[in-house]
Tab-separated table of C-alpha atoms and ligand atoms in Angstrom:
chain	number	residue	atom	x	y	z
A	148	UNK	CA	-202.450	40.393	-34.043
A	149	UNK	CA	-200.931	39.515	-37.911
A	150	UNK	CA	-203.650	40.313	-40.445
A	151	UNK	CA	-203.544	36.215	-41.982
A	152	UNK	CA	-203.310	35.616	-45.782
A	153	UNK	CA	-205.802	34.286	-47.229
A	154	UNK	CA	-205.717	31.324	-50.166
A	155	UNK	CA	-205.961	32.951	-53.399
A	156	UNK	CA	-209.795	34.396	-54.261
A	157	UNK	CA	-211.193	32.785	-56.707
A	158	UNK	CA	-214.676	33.641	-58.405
A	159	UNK	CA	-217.077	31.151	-60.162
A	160	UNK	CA	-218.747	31.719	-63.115
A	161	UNK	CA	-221.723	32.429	-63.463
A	162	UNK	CA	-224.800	33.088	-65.662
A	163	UNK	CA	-225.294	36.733	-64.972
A	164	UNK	CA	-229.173	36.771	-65.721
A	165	UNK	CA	-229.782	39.914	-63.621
A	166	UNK	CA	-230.210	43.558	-64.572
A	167	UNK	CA	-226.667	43.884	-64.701
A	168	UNK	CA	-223.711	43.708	-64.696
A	169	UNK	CA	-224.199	41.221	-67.943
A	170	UNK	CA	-221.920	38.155	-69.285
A	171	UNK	CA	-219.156	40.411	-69.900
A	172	UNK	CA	-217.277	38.580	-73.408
A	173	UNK	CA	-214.329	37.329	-73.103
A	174	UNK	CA	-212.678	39.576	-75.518
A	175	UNK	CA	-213.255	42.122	-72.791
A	176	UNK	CA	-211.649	40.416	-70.412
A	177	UNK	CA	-208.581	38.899	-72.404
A	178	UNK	CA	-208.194	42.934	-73.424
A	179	UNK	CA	-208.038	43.659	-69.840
A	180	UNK	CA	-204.757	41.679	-69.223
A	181	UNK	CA	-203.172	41.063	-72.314
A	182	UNK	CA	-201.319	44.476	-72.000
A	183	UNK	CA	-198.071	46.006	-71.226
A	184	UNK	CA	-197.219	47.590	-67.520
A	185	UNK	CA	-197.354	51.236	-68.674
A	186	UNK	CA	-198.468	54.841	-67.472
A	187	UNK	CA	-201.144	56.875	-67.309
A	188	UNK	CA	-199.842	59.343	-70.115
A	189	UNK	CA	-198.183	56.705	-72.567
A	190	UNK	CA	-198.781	57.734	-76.116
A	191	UNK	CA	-201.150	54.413	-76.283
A	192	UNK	CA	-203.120	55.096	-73.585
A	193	UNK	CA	-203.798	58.329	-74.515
A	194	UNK	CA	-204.563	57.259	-78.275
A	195	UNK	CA	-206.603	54.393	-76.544
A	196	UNK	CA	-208.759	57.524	-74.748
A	197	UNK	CA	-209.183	59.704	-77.590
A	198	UNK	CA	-210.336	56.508	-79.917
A	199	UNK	CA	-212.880	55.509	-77.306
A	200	UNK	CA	-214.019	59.108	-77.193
A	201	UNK	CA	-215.182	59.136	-80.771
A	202	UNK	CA	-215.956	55.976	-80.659
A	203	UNK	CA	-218.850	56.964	-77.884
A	204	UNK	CA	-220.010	59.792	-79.583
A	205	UNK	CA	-220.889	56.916	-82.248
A	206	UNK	CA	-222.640	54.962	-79.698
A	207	UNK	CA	-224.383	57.957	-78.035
A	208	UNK	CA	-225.281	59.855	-81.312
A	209	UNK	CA	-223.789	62.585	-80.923
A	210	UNK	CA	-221.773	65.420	-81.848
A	211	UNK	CA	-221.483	67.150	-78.525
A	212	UNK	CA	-217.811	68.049	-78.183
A	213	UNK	CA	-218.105	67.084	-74.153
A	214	UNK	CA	-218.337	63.477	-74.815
A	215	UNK	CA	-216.255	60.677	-72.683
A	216	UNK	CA	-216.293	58.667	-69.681
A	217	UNK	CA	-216.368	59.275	-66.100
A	218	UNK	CA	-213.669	56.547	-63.960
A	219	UNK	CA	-216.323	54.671	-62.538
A	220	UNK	CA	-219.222	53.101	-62.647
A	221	UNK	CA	-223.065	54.439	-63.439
A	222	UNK	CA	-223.451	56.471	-60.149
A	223	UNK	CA	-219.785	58.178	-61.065
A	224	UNK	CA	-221.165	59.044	-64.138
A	225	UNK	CA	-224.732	60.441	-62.521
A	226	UNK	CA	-222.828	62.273	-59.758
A	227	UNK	CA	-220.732	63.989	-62.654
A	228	UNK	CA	-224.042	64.888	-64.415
A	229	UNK	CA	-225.996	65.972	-61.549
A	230	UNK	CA	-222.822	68.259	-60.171
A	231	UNK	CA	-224.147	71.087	-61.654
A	232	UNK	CA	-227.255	70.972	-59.328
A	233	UNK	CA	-226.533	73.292	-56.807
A	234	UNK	CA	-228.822	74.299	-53.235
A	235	UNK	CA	-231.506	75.728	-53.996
A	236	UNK	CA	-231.773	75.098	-57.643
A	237	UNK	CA	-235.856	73.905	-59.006
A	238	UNK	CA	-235.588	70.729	-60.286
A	239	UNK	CA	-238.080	68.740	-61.047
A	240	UNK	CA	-237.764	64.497	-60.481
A	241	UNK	CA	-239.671	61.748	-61.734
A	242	UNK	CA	-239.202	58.382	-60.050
A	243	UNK	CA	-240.812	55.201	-61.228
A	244	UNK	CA	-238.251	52.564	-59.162
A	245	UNK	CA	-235.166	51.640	-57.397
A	246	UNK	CA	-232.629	53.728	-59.893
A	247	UNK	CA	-234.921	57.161	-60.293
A	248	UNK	CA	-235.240	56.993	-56.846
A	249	UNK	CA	-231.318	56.873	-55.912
A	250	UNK	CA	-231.263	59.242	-58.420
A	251	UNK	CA	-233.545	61.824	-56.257
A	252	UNK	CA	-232.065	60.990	-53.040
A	253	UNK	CA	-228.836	62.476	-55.054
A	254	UNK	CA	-230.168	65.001	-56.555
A	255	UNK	CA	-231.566	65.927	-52.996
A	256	UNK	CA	-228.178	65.712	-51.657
A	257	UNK	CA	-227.109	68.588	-53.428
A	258	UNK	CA	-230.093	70.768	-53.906
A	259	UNK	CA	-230.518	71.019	-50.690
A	260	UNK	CA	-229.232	74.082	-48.766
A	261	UNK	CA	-226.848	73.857	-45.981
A	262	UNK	CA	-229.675	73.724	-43.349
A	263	UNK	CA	-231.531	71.394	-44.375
A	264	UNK	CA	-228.839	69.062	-45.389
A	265	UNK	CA	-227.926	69.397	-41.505
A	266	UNK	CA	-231.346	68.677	-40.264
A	267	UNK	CA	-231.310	65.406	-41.912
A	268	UNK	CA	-227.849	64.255	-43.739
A	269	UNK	CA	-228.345	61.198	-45.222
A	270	UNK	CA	-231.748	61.505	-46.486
A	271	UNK	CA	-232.425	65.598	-46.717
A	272	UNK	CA	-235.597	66.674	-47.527
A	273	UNK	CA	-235.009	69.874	-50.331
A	274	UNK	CA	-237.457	72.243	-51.001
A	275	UNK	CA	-236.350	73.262	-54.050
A	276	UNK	CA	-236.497	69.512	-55.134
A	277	UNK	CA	-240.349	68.718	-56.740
A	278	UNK	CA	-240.256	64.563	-56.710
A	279	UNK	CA	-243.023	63.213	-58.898
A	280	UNK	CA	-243.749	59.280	-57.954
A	281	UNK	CA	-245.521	57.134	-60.800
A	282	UNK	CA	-246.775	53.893	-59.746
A	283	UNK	CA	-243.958	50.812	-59.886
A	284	UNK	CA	-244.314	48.984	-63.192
A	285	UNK	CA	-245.616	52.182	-64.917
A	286	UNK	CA	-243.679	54.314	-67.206
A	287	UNK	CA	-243.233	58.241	-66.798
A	288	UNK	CA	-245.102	59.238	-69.957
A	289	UNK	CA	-244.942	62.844	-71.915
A	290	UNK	CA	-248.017	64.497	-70.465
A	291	UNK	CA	-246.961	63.424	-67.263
A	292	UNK	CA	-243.660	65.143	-67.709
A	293	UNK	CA	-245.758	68.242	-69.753
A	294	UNK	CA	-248.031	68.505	-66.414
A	295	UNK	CA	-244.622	68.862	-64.052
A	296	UNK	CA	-243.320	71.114	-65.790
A	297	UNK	CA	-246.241	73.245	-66.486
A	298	UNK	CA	-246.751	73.745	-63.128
A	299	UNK	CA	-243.425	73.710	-61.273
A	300	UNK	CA	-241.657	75.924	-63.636
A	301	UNK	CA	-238.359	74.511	-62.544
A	302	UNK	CA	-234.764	75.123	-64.234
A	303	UNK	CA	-233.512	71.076	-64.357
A	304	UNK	CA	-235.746	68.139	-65.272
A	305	UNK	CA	-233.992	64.733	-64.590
A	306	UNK	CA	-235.095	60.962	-65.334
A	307	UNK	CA	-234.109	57.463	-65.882
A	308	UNK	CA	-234.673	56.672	-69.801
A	309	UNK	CA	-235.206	52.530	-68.691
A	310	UNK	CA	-235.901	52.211	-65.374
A	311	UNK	CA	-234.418	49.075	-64.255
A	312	UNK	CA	-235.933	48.484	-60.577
A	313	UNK	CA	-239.611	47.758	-62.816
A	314	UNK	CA	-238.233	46.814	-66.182
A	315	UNK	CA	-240.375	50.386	-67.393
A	316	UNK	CA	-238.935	52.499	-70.694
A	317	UNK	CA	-239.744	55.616	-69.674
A	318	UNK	CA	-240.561	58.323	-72.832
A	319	UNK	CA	-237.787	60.913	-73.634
A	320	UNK	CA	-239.300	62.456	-76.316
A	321	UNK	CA	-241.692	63.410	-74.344
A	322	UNK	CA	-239.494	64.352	-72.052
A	323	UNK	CA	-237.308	66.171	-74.424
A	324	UNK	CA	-240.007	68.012	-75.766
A	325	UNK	CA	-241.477	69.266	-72.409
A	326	UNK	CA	-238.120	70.530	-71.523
A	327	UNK	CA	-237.614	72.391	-75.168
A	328	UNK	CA	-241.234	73.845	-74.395
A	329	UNK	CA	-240.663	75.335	-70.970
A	330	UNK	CA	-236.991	76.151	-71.493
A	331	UNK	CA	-235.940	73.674	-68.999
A	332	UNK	CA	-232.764	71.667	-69.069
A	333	UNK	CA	-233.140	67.484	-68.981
A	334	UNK	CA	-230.778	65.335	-67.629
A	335	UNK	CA	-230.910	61.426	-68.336
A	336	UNK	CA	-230.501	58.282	-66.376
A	337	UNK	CA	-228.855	56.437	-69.582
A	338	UNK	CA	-227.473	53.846	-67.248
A	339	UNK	CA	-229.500	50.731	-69.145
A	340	UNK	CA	-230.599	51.514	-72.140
A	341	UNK	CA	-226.797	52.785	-74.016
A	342	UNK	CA	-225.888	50.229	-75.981
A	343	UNK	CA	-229.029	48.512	-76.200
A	344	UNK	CA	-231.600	50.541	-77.228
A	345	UNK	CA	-231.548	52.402	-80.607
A	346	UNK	CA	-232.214	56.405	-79.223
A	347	UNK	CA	-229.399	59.241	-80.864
A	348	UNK	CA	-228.982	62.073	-77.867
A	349	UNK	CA	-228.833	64.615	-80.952
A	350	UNK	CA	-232.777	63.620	-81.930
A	351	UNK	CA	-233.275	65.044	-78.093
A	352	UNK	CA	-232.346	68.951	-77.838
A	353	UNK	CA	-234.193	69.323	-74.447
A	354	UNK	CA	-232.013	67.045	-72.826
A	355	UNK	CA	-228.722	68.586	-71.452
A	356	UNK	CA	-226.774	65.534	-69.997
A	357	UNK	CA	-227.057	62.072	-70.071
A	358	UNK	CA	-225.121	59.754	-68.045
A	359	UNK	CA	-224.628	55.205	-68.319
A	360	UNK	CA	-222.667	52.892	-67.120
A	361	UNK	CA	-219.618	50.188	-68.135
A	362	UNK	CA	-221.368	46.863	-67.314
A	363	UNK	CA	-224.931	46.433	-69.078
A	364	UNK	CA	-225.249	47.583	-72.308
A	365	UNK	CA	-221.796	48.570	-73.106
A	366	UNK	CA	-220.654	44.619	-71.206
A	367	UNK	CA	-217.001	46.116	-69.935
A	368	UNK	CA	-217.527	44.199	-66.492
A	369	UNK	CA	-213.781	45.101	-65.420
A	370	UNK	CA	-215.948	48.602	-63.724
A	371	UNK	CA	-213.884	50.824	-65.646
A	372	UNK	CA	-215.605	53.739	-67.474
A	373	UNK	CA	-219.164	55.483	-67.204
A	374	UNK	CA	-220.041	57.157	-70.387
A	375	UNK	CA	-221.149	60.802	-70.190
A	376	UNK	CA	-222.127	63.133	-73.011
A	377	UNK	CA	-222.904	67.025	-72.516
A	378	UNK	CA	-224.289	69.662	-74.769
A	379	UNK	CA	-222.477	72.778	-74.846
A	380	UNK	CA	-225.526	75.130	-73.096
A	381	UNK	CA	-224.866	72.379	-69.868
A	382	UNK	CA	-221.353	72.972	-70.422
A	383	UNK	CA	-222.027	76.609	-70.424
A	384	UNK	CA	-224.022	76.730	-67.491
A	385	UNK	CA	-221.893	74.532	-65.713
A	386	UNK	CA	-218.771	77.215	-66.309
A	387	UNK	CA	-221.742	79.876	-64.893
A	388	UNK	CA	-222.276	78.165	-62.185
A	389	UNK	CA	-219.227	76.182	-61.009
A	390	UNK	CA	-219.164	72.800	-59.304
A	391	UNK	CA	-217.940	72.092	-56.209
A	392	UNK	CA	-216.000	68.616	-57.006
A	393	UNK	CA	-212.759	68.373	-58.706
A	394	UNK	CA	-212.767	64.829	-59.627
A	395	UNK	CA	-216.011	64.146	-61.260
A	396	UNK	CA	-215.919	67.788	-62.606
A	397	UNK	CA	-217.185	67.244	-66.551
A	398	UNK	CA	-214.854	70.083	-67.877
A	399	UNK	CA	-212.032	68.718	-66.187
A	400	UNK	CA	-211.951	65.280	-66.502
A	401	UNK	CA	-212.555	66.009	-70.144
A	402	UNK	CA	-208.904	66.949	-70.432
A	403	UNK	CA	-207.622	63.262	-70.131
A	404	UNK	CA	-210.147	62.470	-72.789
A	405	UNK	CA	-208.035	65.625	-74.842
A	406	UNK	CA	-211.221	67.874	-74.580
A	407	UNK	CA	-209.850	71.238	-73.688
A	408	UNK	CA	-211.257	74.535	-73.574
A	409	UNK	CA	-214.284	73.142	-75.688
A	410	UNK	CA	-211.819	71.627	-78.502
A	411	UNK	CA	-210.763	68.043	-79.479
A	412	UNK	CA	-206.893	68.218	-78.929
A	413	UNK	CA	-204.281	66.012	-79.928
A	414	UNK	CA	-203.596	64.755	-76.541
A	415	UNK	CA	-204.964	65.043	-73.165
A	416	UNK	CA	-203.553	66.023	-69.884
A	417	UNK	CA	-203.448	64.650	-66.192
A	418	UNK	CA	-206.346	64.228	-64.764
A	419	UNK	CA	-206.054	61.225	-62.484
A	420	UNK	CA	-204.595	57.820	-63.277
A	421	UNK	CA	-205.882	55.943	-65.564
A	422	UNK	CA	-204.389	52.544	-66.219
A	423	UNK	CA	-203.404	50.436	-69.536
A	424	UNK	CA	-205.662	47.474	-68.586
A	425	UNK	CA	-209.230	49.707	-68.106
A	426	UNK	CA	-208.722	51.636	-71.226
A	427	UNK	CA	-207.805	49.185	-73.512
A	428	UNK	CA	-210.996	46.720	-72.162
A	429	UNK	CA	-213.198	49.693	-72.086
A	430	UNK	CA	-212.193	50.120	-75.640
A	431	UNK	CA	-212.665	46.456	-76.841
A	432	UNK	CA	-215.856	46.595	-75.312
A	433	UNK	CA	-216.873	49.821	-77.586
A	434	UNK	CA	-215.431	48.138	-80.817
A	435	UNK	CA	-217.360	44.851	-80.190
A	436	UNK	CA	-220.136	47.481	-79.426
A	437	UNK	CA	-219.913	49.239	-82.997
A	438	UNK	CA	-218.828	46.265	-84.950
A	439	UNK	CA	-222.872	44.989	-83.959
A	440	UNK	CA	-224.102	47.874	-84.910
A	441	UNK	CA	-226.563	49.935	-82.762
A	442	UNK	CA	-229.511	49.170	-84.681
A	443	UNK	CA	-228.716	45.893	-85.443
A	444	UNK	CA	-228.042	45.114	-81.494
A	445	UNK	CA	-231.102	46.858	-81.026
A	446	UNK	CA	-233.204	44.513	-83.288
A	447	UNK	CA	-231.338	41.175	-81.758
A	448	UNK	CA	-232.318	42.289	-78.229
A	449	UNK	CA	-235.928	43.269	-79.048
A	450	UNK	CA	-235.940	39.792	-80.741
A	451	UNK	CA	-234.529	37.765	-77.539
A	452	UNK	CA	-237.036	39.343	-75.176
A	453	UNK	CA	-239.812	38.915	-77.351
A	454	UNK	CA	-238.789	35.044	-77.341
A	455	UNK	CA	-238.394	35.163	-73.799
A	456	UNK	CA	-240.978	36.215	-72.539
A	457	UNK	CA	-243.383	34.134	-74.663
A	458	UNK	CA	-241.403	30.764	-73.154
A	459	UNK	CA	-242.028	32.427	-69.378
A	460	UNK	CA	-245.484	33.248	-69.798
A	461	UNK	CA	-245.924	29.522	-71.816
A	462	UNK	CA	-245.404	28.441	-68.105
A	463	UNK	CA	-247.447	30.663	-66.197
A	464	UNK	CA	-245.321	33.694	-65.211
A	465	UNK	CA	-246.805	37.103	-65.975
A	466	UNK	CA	-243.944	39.692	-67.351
A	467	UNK	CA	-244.680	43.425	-66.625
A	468	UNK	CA	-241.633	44.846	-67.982
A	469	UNK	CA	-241.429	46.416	-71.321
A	470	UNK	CA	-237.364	47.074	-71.543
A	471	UNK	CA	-235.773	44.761	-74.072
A	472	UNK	CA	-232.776	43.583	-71.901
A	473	UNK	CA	-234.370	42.046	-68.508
A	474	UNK	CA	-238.282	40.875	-68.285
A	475	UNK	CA	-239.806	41.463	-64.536
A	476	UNK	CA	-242.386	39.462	-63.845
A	477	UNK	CA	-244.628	37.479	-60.980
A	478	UNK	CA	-244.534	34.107	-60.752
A	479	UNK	CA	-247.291	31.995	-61.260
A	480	UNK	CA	-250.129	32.832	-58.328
A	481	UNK	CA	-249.208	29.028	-56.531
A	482	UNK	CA	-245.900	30.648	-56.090
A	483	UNK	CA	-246.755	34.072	-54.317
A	484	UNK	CA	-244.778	35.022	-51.786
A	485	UNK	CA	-241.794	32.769	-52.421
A	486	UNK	CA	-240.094	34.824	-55.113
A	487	UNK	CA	-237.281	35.321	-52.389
A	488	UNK	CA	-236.359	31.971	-51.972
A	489	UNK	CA	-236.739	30.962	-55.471
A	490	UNK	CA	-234.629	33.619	-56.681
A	491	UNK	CA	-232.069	32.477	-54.195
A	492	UNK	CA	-231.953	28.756	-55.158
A	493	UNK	CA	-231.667	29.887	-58.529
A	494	UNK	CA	-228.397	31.752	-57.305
A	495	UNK	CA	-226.898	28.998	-55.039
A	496	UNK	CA	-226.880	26.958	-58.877
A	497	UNK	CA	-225.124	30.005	-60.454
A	498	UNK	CA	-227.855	30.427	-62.638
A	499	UNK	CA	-228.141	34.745	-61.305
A	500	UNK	CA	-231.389	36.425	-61.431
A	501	UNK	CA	-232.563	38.863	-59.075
A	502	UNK	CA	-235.312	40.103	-57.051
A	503	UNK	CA	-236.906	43.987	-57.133
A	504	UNK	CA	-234.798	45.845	-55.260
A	505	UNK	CA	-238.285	47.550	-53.599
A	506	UNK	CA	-241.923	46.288	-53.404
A	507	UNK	CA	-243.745	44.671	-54.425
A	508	UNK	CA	-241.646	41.661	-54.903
A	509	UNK	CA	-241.227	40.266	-58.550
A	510	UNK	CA	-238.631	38.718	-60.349
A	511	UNK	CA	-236.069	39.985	-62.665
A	512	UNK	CA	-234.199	37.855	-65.488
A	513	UNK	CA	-231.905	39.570	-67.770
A	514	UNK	CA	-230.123	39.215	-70.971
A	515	UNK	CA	-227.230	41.225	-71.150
A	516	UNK	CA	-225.104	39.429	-73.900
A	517	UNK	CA	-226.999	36.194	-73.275
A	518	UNK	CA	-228.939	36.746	-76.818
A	519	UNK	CA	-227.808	33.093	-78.448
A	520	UNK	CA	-230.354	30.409	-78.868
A	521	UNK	CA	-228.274	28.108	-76.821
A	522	UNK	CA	-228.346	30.600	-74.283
A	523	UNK	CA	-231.621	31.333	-73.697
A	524	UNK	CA	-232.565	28.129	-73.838
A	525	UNK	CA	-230.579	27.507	-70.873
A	526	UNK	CA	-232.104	30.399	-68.909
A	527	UNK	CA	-235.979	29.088	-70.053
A	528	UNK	CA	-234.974	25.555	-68.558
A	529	UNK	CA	-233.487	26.440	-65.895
A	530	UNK	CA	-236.396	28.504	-64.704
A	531	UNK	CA	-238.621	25.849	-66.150
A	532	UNK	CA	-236.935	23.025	-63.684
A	533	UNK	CA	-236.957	25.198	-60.789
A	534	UNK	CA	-240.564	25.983	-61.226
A	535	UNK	CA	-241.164	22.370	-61.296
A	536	UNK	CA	-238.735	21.817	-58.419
A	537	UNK	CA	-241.060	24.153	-56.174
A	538	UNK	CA	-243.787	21.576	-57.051
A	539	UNK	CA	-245.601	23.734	-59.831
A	540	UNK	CA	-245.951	21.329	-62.757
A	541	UNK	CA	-244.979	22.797	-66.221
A	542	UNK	CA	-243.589	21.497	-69.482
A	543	UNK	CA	-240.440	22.493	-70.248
A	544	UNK	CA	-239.854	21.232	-73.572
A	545	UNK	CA	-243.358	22.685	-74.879
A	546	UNK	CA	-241.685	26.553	-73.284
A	547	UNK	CA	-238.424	25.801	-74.485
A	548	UNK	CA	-239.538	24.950	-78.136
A	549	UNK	CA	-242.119	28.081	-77.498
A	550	UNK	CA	-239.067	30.200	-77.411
A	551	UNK	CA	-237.525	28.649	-80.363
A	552	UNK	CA	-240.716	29.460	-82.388
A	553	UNK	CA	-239.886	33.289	-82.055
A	554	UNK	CA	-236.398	32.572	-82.989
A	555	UNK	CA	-236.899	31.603	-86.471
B	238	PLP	C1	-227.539	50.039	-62.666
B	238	PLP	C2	-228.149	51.363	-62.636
B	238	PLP	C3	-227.569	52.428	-61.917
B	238	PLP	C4	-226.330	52.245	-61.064
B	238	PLP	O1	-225.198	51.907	-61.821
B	238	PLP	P1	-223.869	51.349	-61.103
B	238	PLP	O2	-223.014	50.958	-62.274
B	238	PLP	O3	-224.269	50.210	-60.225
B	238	PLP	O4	-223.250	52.449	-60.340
B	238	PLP	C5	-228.192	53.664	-61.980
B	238	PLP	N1	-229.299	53.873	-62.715
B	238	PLP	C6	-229.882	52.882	-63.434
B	238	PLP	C7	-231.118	53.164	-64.242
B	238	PLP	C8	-229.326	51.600	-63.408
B	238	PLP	O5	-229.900	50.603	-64.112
């Protein structure tokens, strides 16, 4: 039988109000294909690496020599980080939703020894692995992290900075510290809060790697690069150690980024193939990054959510998040138990929200580059109609000019 062709795919757009990916800007995009057809070692796209290279070690705050971008997206950049887990290794988890918990089952993966990876492949249970749960829509907090490590002793410590299954910040200075105190190395979960929240990974020497994403704070939707930043002791211990992957090896796909043998160089070598279009919206998407300013993108995001979340709980919602890019929340008690299907009408409009990935069932709306009044005032009455479309009565106008109020 002929494979057929199909007609030409074409996407909608769409409000992306979920967790992420966000409303990448059209800058981005136009960067994406306004380019030339050229190699992966033309003298531009090389130039294009090494100036996104300092530019994230601006947007990380950082001086560690081993910073750059995994090809990929955020679980690229986590399996890069975590690659220098190895069997048998003590490391110490703490999961508080959907992402710290993928995060375990990977770190599981490969601290795990051979047999029990056997016994049970796809979901291994790894002694050497300590997994510490805290509640959904709680945060892992210092003494938390303090008690773990107290008692476990173990030689890696890993988290998610925001948690974005619950909305939750979780506390790296606390974390940081803990690790400094008991000599252990941290690794970060970075994957929503770069780019958004104001944190420098040189104000955190207990933490060893950290690890994001293209598409939510950073808003390069064409899924091109993963940001990654390592100190030299991981770097060091990674050398020790070895890791058993060439691809998402740190030291080695740090030579494309002209990082070799621990030095900036004046132009990088073949890693893999890395094309025009990715580097050059990857790198528009850092510039319109910087030219913000981290604190100042900080600030306009706190001041959105703050807005935001006065207008949803105006008509009866209760938010339970504390991140400043997405609000979780319930709906109004009338509405129990239909979050599903609102969320879904929502999403047959194009207006995308999302669900919790894992119970209990609450509603996420994000803001990822949807910060202008006009905008949000199109999420708030949107939600506001489809609230009173599900027959629970609310003024929209008295939420909408609620949100407004925090605005100005
Ligand atoms: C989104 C997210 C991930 C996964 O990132 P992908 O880009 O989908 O691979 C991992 N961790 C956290 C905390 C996230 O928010």
């Amino acid at each position: 039988m002929n494979a057929p062709v199909f007609p030409e795919l074409k996407i909608p757009d769409t409000i992306a109000a979920g967790p992420g990916p966000g409303n990448t800007a059209q800058r981005v995009l136009d960067a994406y294909h306004d380019q030339g057809v050229a190699d992966h070692m033309n003298p531009d796209v090389l130039r294009g690496m090494i100036e996104s290279k300092k530019m994230l070690r601006e947007v990380w705050g950082t001086n560690n020599i081993h910073t750059f971008a995994c090809a990929g997206t955020g679980w690229s950049a986590l399996d890069m980080m975590f690659s220098v887990v190895h069997p048998g290794d003590k490391i110490v988890l703490f999961v508080n939703g959907t992402f710290s918990g993928i995060d375990e089952l990977s770190v599981r993966m490969k601290g795990a020894t051979p047999e029990e990876l056997a016994a049970n492949s796809l979901d291994p249970k790894a002694s050497s692995v300590v997994t510490i749960k805290v509640p959904h829509g709680e945060s892992v907090t210092g003494e938390i992290v303090e008690k773990a490590l107290t008692e476990h002793k173990p030689k890696w410590a890993a988290m998610a900075h925001w948690e974005t299954g619950s909305g939750r910040v979780n506390d790296i200075r606390g974390f940081s510290d803990a690790c400094e105190k008991h000599g252990v190395m941290g690794l970060v979960d970075a994957v929503s809060s770069l780019g958004i929240a104001e944190f420098r990974v040189d104000d955190y020497p207990g933490i060893h790697g950290w690890a994001s994403c293209p598409q939510k704070g950073v808003m390069a939707l064409p899924l091109t690069y993963a940001p990654v930043t390592f100190t030299d002791t991981y770097i060091e211990e990674l050398k020790k150690v070895g890791g058993r992957c060439f691809v998402h090896h740190p030291i080695m796909e740090a030579r494309h980024w002209a990082i070799i043998e621990g030095q900036d160089v004046e132009k990088g070598t073949y890693h893999r193939t890395h094309s025009p279009y990715a580097v050059a919206s990857f790198h528009e998407a850092l510039r319109m990054v910087l030219e913000d300013g981290m604190l100042q993108r900080a600030e306009k995001y706190r001041t959105a959510e703050k807005a935001l979340r006065a207008a949803l709980t105006k008509m009866g919602c209760n938010v339970t998040s504390n991140m400043t890019s997405l609000l979780v929340l319930d709906l109004p008690d009338q509405l129990k138990g239909q979050e599903k299907d609102f969320v879904n009408k929502c999403r047959a409009e194009n207006f995308c929200i999302w669900p919790t990935l894992s119970e209990p069932t609450q509603i996420r709306v994000g803001i990822l580059n949807l910060l202008s009044e006009a905008e949000l005032t199109e999420i708030v009455s949107r939600f506001g109609d489809m609230l009173n479309r599900f027959d629970y009565k609310t003024d929209v106008d008295a939420a909408v000019a609620e949100l407004k109020s925090h605005l100005n």
